[in-house]
Amino acid sequence: MEQFLFQFFNLDIMVQAWPIMLRGFGMTLLLCAVVIPMGLAGGLLVAIASTAPQRWIRWPTAVLVDLFRAVPPLALLIFISAGLPFAGIRLSPFTAVCLSFLLNNSAYYGEIYRAGIGSIGTGQTEAARSTGLNSLQAMAYVVLPQAVRNVLPDLVSNTIEVVKLTSLASVVAFAELLYSADMARSITYNASPIVMAAGFYLVLLWPAVRLASRLERKLST
């Protein structure tokens, strides 16, 4: 037990690693502040395209959604960061992460939005159109507010997964939380910084997890 505590809960190592861990946590927050709004906005565009009356819009959108949902996010990130330079396109680690997350998250958020839009009866749209609103106005002012309310627990749950997936950025040497923890571990030869990283994620995500559970219970009643 003493050896276990020394390797995973060494307070001296945690104190030494605190500055680098704090910087990594800040980079994780920055990454989340960028990729989550991008994913939500991209998913909304995908959902609108998926429900468009024109087949030439719906079908390509469905193909792209299936593609980016099927490709592992890590493989997509490696392709963008290591593959695009062979095509003459060189991206910074931060840009590569944001682009890969935009493609992946937009597909998942788009399906959640689409399910929410599908849960709203066509009578709502017809009633909105009868008041003089055009299709986009009916979608924005009548359908989407109700659709988002219906799928809000799913949006929160998916956002939690997005935050956890930001740890993949360490693969392209982006100095987020997990990358910083691994660097501290390699310097100290101790796994305590990894435990610290898990603690940072717990503090960050626990309120969101509780919020998602509360929304699910509220919606079910």
PDB file of C-alpha atoms in Angstrom:
ATOM      1  CA  MET A   1       0.000   0.000   0.000  1.00  0.00           C
ATOM      2  CA  GLU A   2       2.827   2.397   0.805  1.00  0.00           C
ATOM      3  CA  GLN A   3       4.359   1.847  -2.637  1.00  0.00           C
ATOM      4  CA  PHE A   4       0.948   2.390  -4.257  1.00  0.00           C
ATOM      5  CA  LEU A   5       0.476   5.686  -2.447  1.00  0.00           C
ATOM      6  CA  PHE A   6       4.012   6.764  -3.360  1.00  0.00           C
ATOM      7  CA  GLN A   7       3.436   6.092  -7.067  1.00  0.00           C
ATOM      8  CA  PHE A   8      -0.062   7.532  -7.458  1.00  0.00           C
ATOM      9  CA  PHE A   9      -0.756   9.913  -4.564  1.00  0.00           C
ATOM     10  CA  ASN A  10       2.622  11.472  -3.842  1.00  0.00           C
ATOM     11  CA  LEU A  11       1.854  14.930  -2.475  1.00  0.00           C
ATOM     12  CA  ASP A  12       5.404  16.190  -2.945  1.00  0.00           C
ATOM     13  CA  ILE A  13       5.300  15.268  -6.642  1.00  0.00           C
ATOM     14  CA  MET A  14       1.866  16.858  -7.008  1.00  0.00           C
ATOM     15  CA  VAL A  15       3.125  20.124  -5.514  1.00  0.00           C
ATOM     16  CA  GLN A  16       6.091  20.124  -7.884  1.00  0.00           C
ATOM     17  CA  ALA A  17       3.885  19.366 -10.877  1.00  0.00           C
ATOM     18  CA  TRP A  18       1.211  21.928  -9.969  1.00  0.00           C
ATOM     19  CA  PRO A  19       2.455  24.809 -12.194  1.00  0.00           C
ATOM     20  CA  ILE A  20       2.724  22.721 -15.353  1.00  0.00           C
ATOM     21  CA  MET A  21      -0.600  21.043 -14.617  1.00  0.00           C
ATOM     22  CA  LEU A  22      -2.275  24.409 -14.139  1.00  0.00           C
ATOM     23  CA  ARG A  23      -0.958  25.610 -17.508  1.00  0.00           C
ATOM     24  CA  GLY A  24      -2.205  22.423 -19.135  1.00  0.00           C
ATOM     25  CA  PHE A  25      -5.619  22.877 -17.542  1.00  0.00           C
ATOM     26  CA  GLY A  26      -5.767  26.402 -18.922  1.00  0.00           C
ATOM     27  CA  MET A  27      -5.032  25.107 -22.421  1.00  0.00           C
ATOM     28  CA  THR A  28      -7.757  22.484 -22.020  1.00  0.00           C
ATOM     29  CA  LEU A  29     -10.242  25.196 -21.044  1.00  0.00           C
ATOM     30  CA  LEU A  30      -9.173  27.254 -24.061  1.00  0.00           C
ATOM     31  CA  LEU A  31      -9.622  24.257 -26.352  1.00  0.00           C
ATOM     32  CA  CYS A  32     -13.069  23.551 -24.908  1.00  0.00           C
ATOM     33  CA  ALA A  33     -14.061  27.214 -25.298  1.00  0.00           C
ATOM     34  CA  VAL A  34     -13.311  26.935 -29.021  1.00  0.00           C
ATOM     35  CA  VAL A  35     -14.345  23.422 -30.072  1.00  0.00           C
ATOM     36  CA  ILE A  36     -17.656  23.216 -28.167  1.00  0.00           C
ATOM     37  CA  PRO A  37     -19.258  26.340 -29.730  1.00  0.00           C
ATOM     38  CA  MET A  38     -17.869  25.309 -33.121  1.00  0.00           C
ATOM     39  CA  GLY A  39     -19.390  21.852 -32.751  1.00  0.00           C
ATOM     40  CA  LEU A  40     -22.754  23.218 -31.633  1.00  0.00           C
ATOM     41  CA  ALA A  41     -22.892  25.691 -34.533  1.00  0.00           C
ATOM     42  CA  GLY A  42     -21.679  23.123 -37.062  1.00  0.00           C
ATOM     43  CA  GLY A  43     -24.162  20.564 -35.759  1.00  0.00           C
ATOM     44  CA  LEU A  44     -27.012  23.026 -36.160  1.00  0.00           C
ATOM     45  CA  LEU A  45     -26.058  23.620 -39.792  1.00  0.00           C
ATOM     46  CA  VAL A  46     -25.829  19.859 -40.337  1.00  0.00           C
ATOM     47  CA  ALA A  47     -29.274  19.327 -38.803  1.00  0.00           C
ATOM     48  CA  ILE A  48     -30.842  22.007 -40.980  1.00  0.00           C
ATOM     49  CA  ALA A  49     -29.192  20.522 -44.065  1.00  0.00           C
ATOM     50  CA  SER A  50     -30.336  17.034 -43.044  1.00  0.00           C
ATOM     51  CA  THR A  51     -33.956  18.184 -42.889  1.00  0.00           C
ATOM     52  CA  ALA A  52     -33.844  20.264 -46.072  1.00  0.00           C
ATOM     53  CA  PRO A  53     -36.508  19.371 -48.668  1.00  0.00           C
ATOM     54  CA  GLN A  54     -33.915  19.195 -51.461  1.00  0.00           C
ATOM     55  CA  ARG A  55     -32.395  15.752 -51.934  1.00  0.00           C
ATOM     56  CA  TRP A  56     -29.151  17.168 -53.335  1.00  0.00           C
ATOM     57  CA  ILE A  57     -28.616  18.754 -49.914  1.00  0.00           C
ATOM     58  CA  ARG A  58     -29.884  15.926 -47.707  1.00  0.00           C
ATOM     59  CA  TRP A  59     -28.019  13.023 -49.301  1.00  0.00           C
ATOM     60  CA  PRO A  60     -24.464  14.469 -49.293  1.00  0.00           C
ATOM     61  CA  THR A  61     -25.061  15.649 -45.723  1.00  0.00           C
ATOM     62  CA  ALA A  62     -26.134  12.147 -44.664  1.00  0.00           C
ATOM     63  CA  VAL A  63     -23.033  10.640 -46.277  1.00  0.00           C
ATOM     64  CA  LEU A  64     -20.709  13.087 -44.524  1.00  0.00           C
ATOM     65  CA  VAL A  65     -22.438  12.590 -41.177  1.00  0.00           C
ATOM     66  CA  ASP A  66     -22.097   8.809 -41.451  1.00  0.00           C
ATOM     67  CA  LEU A  67     -18.468   9.171 -42.514  1.00  0.00           C
ATOM     68  CA  PHE A  68     -17.379  11.370 -39.621  1.00  0.00           C
ATOM     69  CA  ARG A  69     -19.369   9.358 -37.097  1.00  0.00           C
ATOM     70  CA  ALA A  70     -17.741   6.149 -38.316  1.00  0.00           C
ATOM     71  CA  VAL A  71     -14.136   7.400 -38.408  1.00  0.00           C
ATOM     72  CA  PRO A  72     -12.461   7.283 -34.965  1.00  0.00           C
ATOM     73  CA  PRO A  73     -11.697  10.850 -33.813  1.00  0.00           C
ATOM     74  CA  LEU A  74      -8.077   9.893 -33.099  1.00  0.00           C
ATOM     75  CA  ALA A  75      -7.613   8.591 -36.645  1.00  0.00           C
ATOM     76  CA  LEU A  76      -9.195  11.759 -38.019  1.00  0.00           C
ATOM     77  CA  LEU A  77      -6.896  13.935 -35.923  1.00  0.00           C
ATOM     78  CA  ILE A  78      -3.790  12.034 -37.034  1.00  0.00           C
ATOM     79  CA  PHE A  79      -4.866  12.253 -40.677  1.00  0.00           C
ATOM     80  CA  ILE A  80      -5.356  16.021 -40.472  1.00  0.00           C
ATOM     81  CA  SER A  81      -2.181  16.745 -38.526  1.00  0.00           C
ATOM     82  CA  ALA A  82       0.148  14.247 -40.249  1.00  0.00           C
ATOM     83  CA  GLY A  83      -1.543  13.662 -43.607  1.00  0.00           C
ATOM     84  CA  LEU A  84      -2.408  17.147 -44.811  1.00  0.00           C
ATOM     85  CA  PRO A  85       1.260  18.293 -44.832  1.00  0.00           C
ATOM     86  CA  PHE A  86       1.815  15.858 -47.719  1.00  0.00           C
ATOM     87  CA  ALA A  87      -0.791  17.894 -49.615  1.00  0.00           C
ATOM     88  CA  GLY A  88       1.060  21.115 -48.822  1.00  0.00           C
ATOM     89  CA  ILE A  89      -1.288  22.102 -45.983  1.00  0.00           C
ATOM     90  CA  ARG A  90       0.491  22.576 -42.667  1.00  0.00           C
ATOM     91  CA  LEU A  91      -1.605  23.326 -39.629  1.00  0.00           C
ATOM     92  CA  SER A  92      -0.595  24.152 -36.092  1.00  0.00           C
ATOM     93  CA  PRO A  93      -1.502  21.534 -33.473  1.00  0.00           C
ATOM     94  CA  PHE A  94      -4.260  23.794 -32.134  1.00  0.00           C
ATOM     95  CA  THR A  95      -5.771  24.326 -35.590  1.00  0.00           C
ATOM     96  CA  ALA A  96      -5.545  20.623 -36.437  1.00  0.00           C
ATOM     97  CA  VAL A  97      -7.346  19.711 -33.220  1.00  0.00           C
ATOM     98  CA  CYS A  98     -10.063  22.321 -33.796  1.00  0.00           C
ATOM     99  CA  LEU A  99     -10.653  21.176 -37.378  1.00  0.00           C
ATOM    100  CA  SER A 100     -10.839  17.481 -36.498  1.00  0.00           C
ATOM    101  CA  PHE A 101     -13.175  18.194 -33.589  1.00  0.00           C
ATOM    102  CA  LEU A 102     -15.371  20.395 -35.782  1.00  0.00           C
ATOM    103  CA  LEU A 103     -15.845  17.581 -38.305  1.00  0.00           C
ATOM    104  CA  ASN A 104     -16.426  14.917 -35.669  1.00  0.00           C
ATOM    105  CA  ASN A 105     -18.557  16.912 -33.242  1.00  0.00           C
ATOM    106  CA  SER A 106     -20.719  18.511 -35.916  1.00  0.00           C
ATOM    107  CA  ALA A 107     -21.819  15.047 -37.024  1.00  0.00           C
ATOM    108  CA  TYR A 108     -22.859  14.009 -33.513  1.00  0.00           C
ATOM    109  CA  TYR A 109     -24.410  17.318 -32.520  1.00  0.00           C
ATOM    110  CA  GLY A 110     -26.195  17.373 -35.889  1.00  0.00           C
ATOM    111  CA  GLU A 111     -27.867  14.027 -35.224  1.00  0.00           C
ATOM    112  CA  ILE A 112     -28.977  15.220 -31.789  1.00  0.00           C
ATOM    113  CA  TYR A 113     -30.446  18.399 -33.246  1.00  0.00           C
ATOM    114  CA  ARG A 114     -32.105  16.398 -36.027  1.00  0.00           C
ATOM    115  CA  ALA A 115     -33.759  14.107 -33.491  1.00  0.00           C
ATOM    116  CA  GLY A 116     -35.024  17.161 -31.639  1.00  0.00           C
ATOM    117  CA  ILE A 117     -36.404  18.711 -34.814  1.00  0.00           C
ATOM    118  CA  GLY A 118     -38.065  15.400 -35.685  1.00  0.00           C
ATOM    119  CA  SER A 119     -39.789  15.358 -32.292  1.00  0.00           C
ATOM    120  CA  ILE A 120     -41.693  18.539 -33.168  1.00  0.00           C
ATOM    121  CA  GLY A 121     -44.869  17.897 -35.114  1.00  0.00           C
ATOM    122  CA  THR A 122     -45.297  19.363 -38.586  1.00  0.00           C
ATOM    123  CA  GLY A 123     -48.321  21.211 -37.258  1.00  0.00           C
ATOM    124  CA  GLN A 124     -45.997  23.574 -35.419  1.00  0.00           C
ATOM    125  CA  THR A 125     -44.274  24.548 -38.658  1.00  0.00           C
ATOM    126  CA  GLU A 126     -47.585  24.892 -40.498  1.00  0.00           C
ATOM    127  CA  ALA A 127     -48.989  27.085 -37.736  1.00  0.00           C
ATOM    128  CA  ALA A 128     -45.887  29.276 -37.820  1.00  0.00           C
ATOM    129  CA  ARG A 129     -46.076  29.588 -41.604  1.00  0.00           C
ATOM    130  CA  SER A 130     -49.738  30.559 -41.372  1.00  0.00           C
ATOM    131  CA  THR A 131     -48.764  33.601 -39.298  1.00  0.00           C
ATOM    132  CA  GLY A 132     -46.572  34.895 -42.130  1.00  0.00           C
ATOM    133  CA  LEU A 133     -43.196  33.474 -41.128  1.00  0.00           C
ATOM    134  CA  ASN A 134     -41.007  31.979 -43.828  1.00  0.00           C
ATOM    135  CA  SER A 135     -39.364  28.556 -43.479  1.00  0.00           C
ATOM    136  CA  LEU A 136     -36.170  29.812 -41.829  1.00  0.00           C
ATOM    137  CA  GLN A 137     -38.080  32.051 -39.420  1.00  0.00           C
ATOM    138  CA  ALA A 138     -40.407  29.201 -38.462  1.00  0.00           C
ATOM    139  CA  MET A 139     -37.380  27.004 -37.833  1.00  0.00           C
ATOM    140  CA  ALA A 140     -35.540  29.635 -35.787  1.00  0.00           C
ATOM    141  CA  TYR A 141     -38.422  31.021 -33.716  1.00  0.00           C
ATOM    142  CA  VAL A 142     -40.793  28.072 -33.331  1.00  0.00           C
ATOM    143  CA  VAL A 143     -39.215  24.691 -34.053  1.00  0.00           C
ATOM    144  CA  LEU A 144     -35.641  25.037 -32.784  1.00  0.00           C
ATOM    145  CA  PRO A 145     -36.436  26.384 -29.279  1.00  0.00           C
ATOM    146  CA  GLN A 146     -38.732  23.411 -28.652  1.00  0.00           C
ATOM    147  CA  ALA A 147     -36.335  20.954 -30.308  1.00  0.00           C
ATOM    148  CA  VAL A 148     -33.355  22.099 -28.226  1.00  0.00           C
ATOM    149  CA  ARG A 149     -35.406  21.813 -25.036  1.00  0.00           C
ATOM    150  CA  ASN A 150     -36.337  18.228 -25.919  1.00  0.00           C
ATOM    151  CA  VAL A 151     -32.741  17.135 -26.549  1.00  0.00           C
ATOM    152  CA  LEU A 152     -30.973  19.348 -24.017  1.00  0.00           C
ATOM    153  CA  PRO A 153     -29.857  16.373 -21.852  1.00  0.00           C
ATOM    154  CA  ASP A 154     -28.305  14.746 -24.930  1.00  0.00           C
ATOM    155  CA  LEU A 155     -26.537  17.967 -25.874  1.00  0.00           C
ATOM    156  CA  VAL A 156     -25.073  18.266 -22.375  1.00  0.00           C
ATOM    157  CA  SER A 157     -24.018  14.593 -22.353  1.00  0.00           C
ATOM    158  CA  ASN A 158     -22.339  14.919 -25.729  1.00  0.00           C
ATOM    159  CA  THR A 159     -20.572  18.069 -24.570  1.00  0.00           C
ATOM    160  CA  ILE A 160     -19.165  16.113 -21.623  1.00  0.00           C
ATOM    161  CA  GLU A 161     -17.779  13.557 -24.073  1.00  0.00           C
ATOM    162  CA  VAL A 162     -16.248  16.358 -26.141  1.00  0.00           C
ATOM    163  CA  VAL A 163     -14.435  17.718 -23.097  1.00  0.00           C
ATOM    164  CA  LYS A 164     -13.028  14.269 -22.357  1.00  0.00           C
ATOM    165  CA  LEU A 165     -11.989  13.831 -25.983  1.00  0.00           C
ATOM    166  CA  THR A 166      -9.845  16.964 -25.791  1.00  0.00           C
ATOM    167  CA  SER A 167      -7.240  14.680 -24.202  1.00  0.00           C
ATOM    168  CA  LEU A 168      -6.615  13.339 -27.720  1.00  0.00           C
ATOM    169  CA  ALA A 169      -4.871  16.633 -28.473  1.00  0.00           C
ATOM    170  CA  SER A 170      -1.849  15.287 -26.594  1.00  0.00           C
ATOM    171  CA  VAL A 171      -1.179  13.029 -29.605  1.00  0.00           C
ATOM    172  CA  VAL A 172      -0.214  16.059 -31.714  1.00  0.00           C
ATOM    173  CA  ALA A 173       1.870  17.597 -28.891  1.00  0.00           C
ATOM    174  CA  PHE A 174      -0.718  20.203 -27.960  1.00  0.00           C
ATOM    175  CA  ALA A 175       0.084  21.101 -24.356  1.00  0.00           C
ATOM    176  CA  GLU A 176      -3.322  20.425 -22.850  1.00  0.00           C
ATOM    177  CA  LEU A 177      -3.954  18.776 -19.473  1.00  0.00           C
ATOM    178  CA  LEU A 178      -3.094  15.164 -20.301  1.00  0.00           C
ATOM    179  CA  TYR A 179       0.005  16.150 -22.287  1.00  0.00           C
ATOM    180  CA  SER A 180       1.205  18.261 -19.359  1.00  0.00           C
ATOM    181  CA  ALA A 181       0.531  15.405 -16.943  1.00  0.00           C
ATOM    182  CA  ASP A 182       2.474  12.990 -19.113  1.00  0.00           C
ATOM    183  CA  MET A 183       5.387  15.408 -19.317  1.00  0.00           C
ATOM    184  CA  ALA A 184       5.406  15.762 -15.540  1.00  0.00           C
ATOM    185  CA  ARG A 185       5.248  11.977 -15.186  1.00  0.00           C
ATOM    186  CA  SER A 186       8.214  11.515 -17.522  1.00  0.00           C
ATOM    187  CA  ILE A 187      10.247  14.035 -15.509  1.00  0.00           C
ATOM    188  CA  THR A 188       9.366  12.733 -12.047  1.00  0.00           C
ATOM    189  CA  TYR A 189       9.063   9.030 -12.939  1.00  0.00           C
ATOM    190  CA  ASN A 190       5.879   9.053 -10.912  1.00  0.00           C
ATOM    191  CA  ALA A 191       2.228   8.612 -11.954  1.00  0.00           C
ATOM    192  CA  SER A 192       0.851  11.138  -9.473  1.00  0.00           C
ATOM    193  CA  PRO A 193       0.480  13.871 -12.170  1.00  0.00           C
ATOM    194  CA  ILE A 194      -1.821  11.539 -14.112  1.00  0.00           C
ATOM    195  CA  VAL A 195      -4.007  11.210 -11.026  1.00  0.00           C
ATOM    196  CA  MET A 196      -3.963  15.001 -10.751  1.00  0.00           C
ATOM    197  CA  ALA A 197      -5.186  15.250 -14.350  1.00  0.00           C
ATOM    198  CA  ALA A 198      -8.061  12.901 -13.529  1.00  0.00           C
ATOM    199  CA  GLY A 199      -8.875  15.132 -10.561  1.00  0.00           C
ATOM    200  CA  PHE A 200      -8.953  18.234 -12.783  1.00  0.00           C
ATOM    201  CA  TYR A 201     -11.351  16.501 -15.168  1.00  0.00           C
ATOM    202  CA  LEU A 202     -13.520  15.404 -12.241  1.00  0.00           C
ATOM    203  CA  VAL A 203     -13.778  18.944 -10.892  1.00  0.00           C
ATOM    204  CA  LEU A 204     -14.536  20.277 -14.371  1.00  0.00           C
ATOM    205  CA  LEU A 205     -17.094  17.683 -15.430  1.00  0.00           C
ATOM    206  CA  TRP A 206     -18.863  16.649 -12.230  1.00  0.00           C
ATOM    207  CA  PRO A 207     -21.275  19.640 -12.288  1.00  0.00           C
ATOM    208  CA  ALA A 208     -22.054  18.948 -15.956  1.00  0.00           C
ATOM    209  CA  VAL A 209     -22.728  15.271 -15.208  1.00  0.00           C
ATOM    210  CA  ARG A 210     -25.116  16.204 -12.421  1.00  0.00           C
ATOM    211  CA  LEU A 211     -26.795  18.758 -14.692  1.00  0.00           C
ATOM    212  CA  ALA A 212     -27.311  16.153 -17.413  1.00  0.00           C
ATOM    213  CA  SER A 213     -28.841  13.712 -14.916  1.00  0.00           C
ATOM    214  CA  ARG A 214     -31.142  16.385 -13.547  1.00  0.00           C
ATOM    215  CA  LEU A 215     -32.280  17.414 -17.027  1.00  0.00           C
ATOM    216  CA  GLU A 216     -32.962  13.793 -17.956  1.00  0.00           C
ATOM    217  CA  ARG A 217     -35.123  13.282 -14.870  1.00  0.00           C
ATOM    218  CA  LYS A 218     -36.939  16.557 -15.441  1.00  0.00           C
ATOM    219  CA  LEU A 219     -37.644  15.750 -19.088  1.00  0.00           C
ATOM    220  CA  SER A 220     -38.874  12.251 -18.265  1.00  0.00           C
ATOM    221  CA  THR A 221     -41.465  13.693 -15.859  1.00  0.00           C
TER     222      THR A 221
END
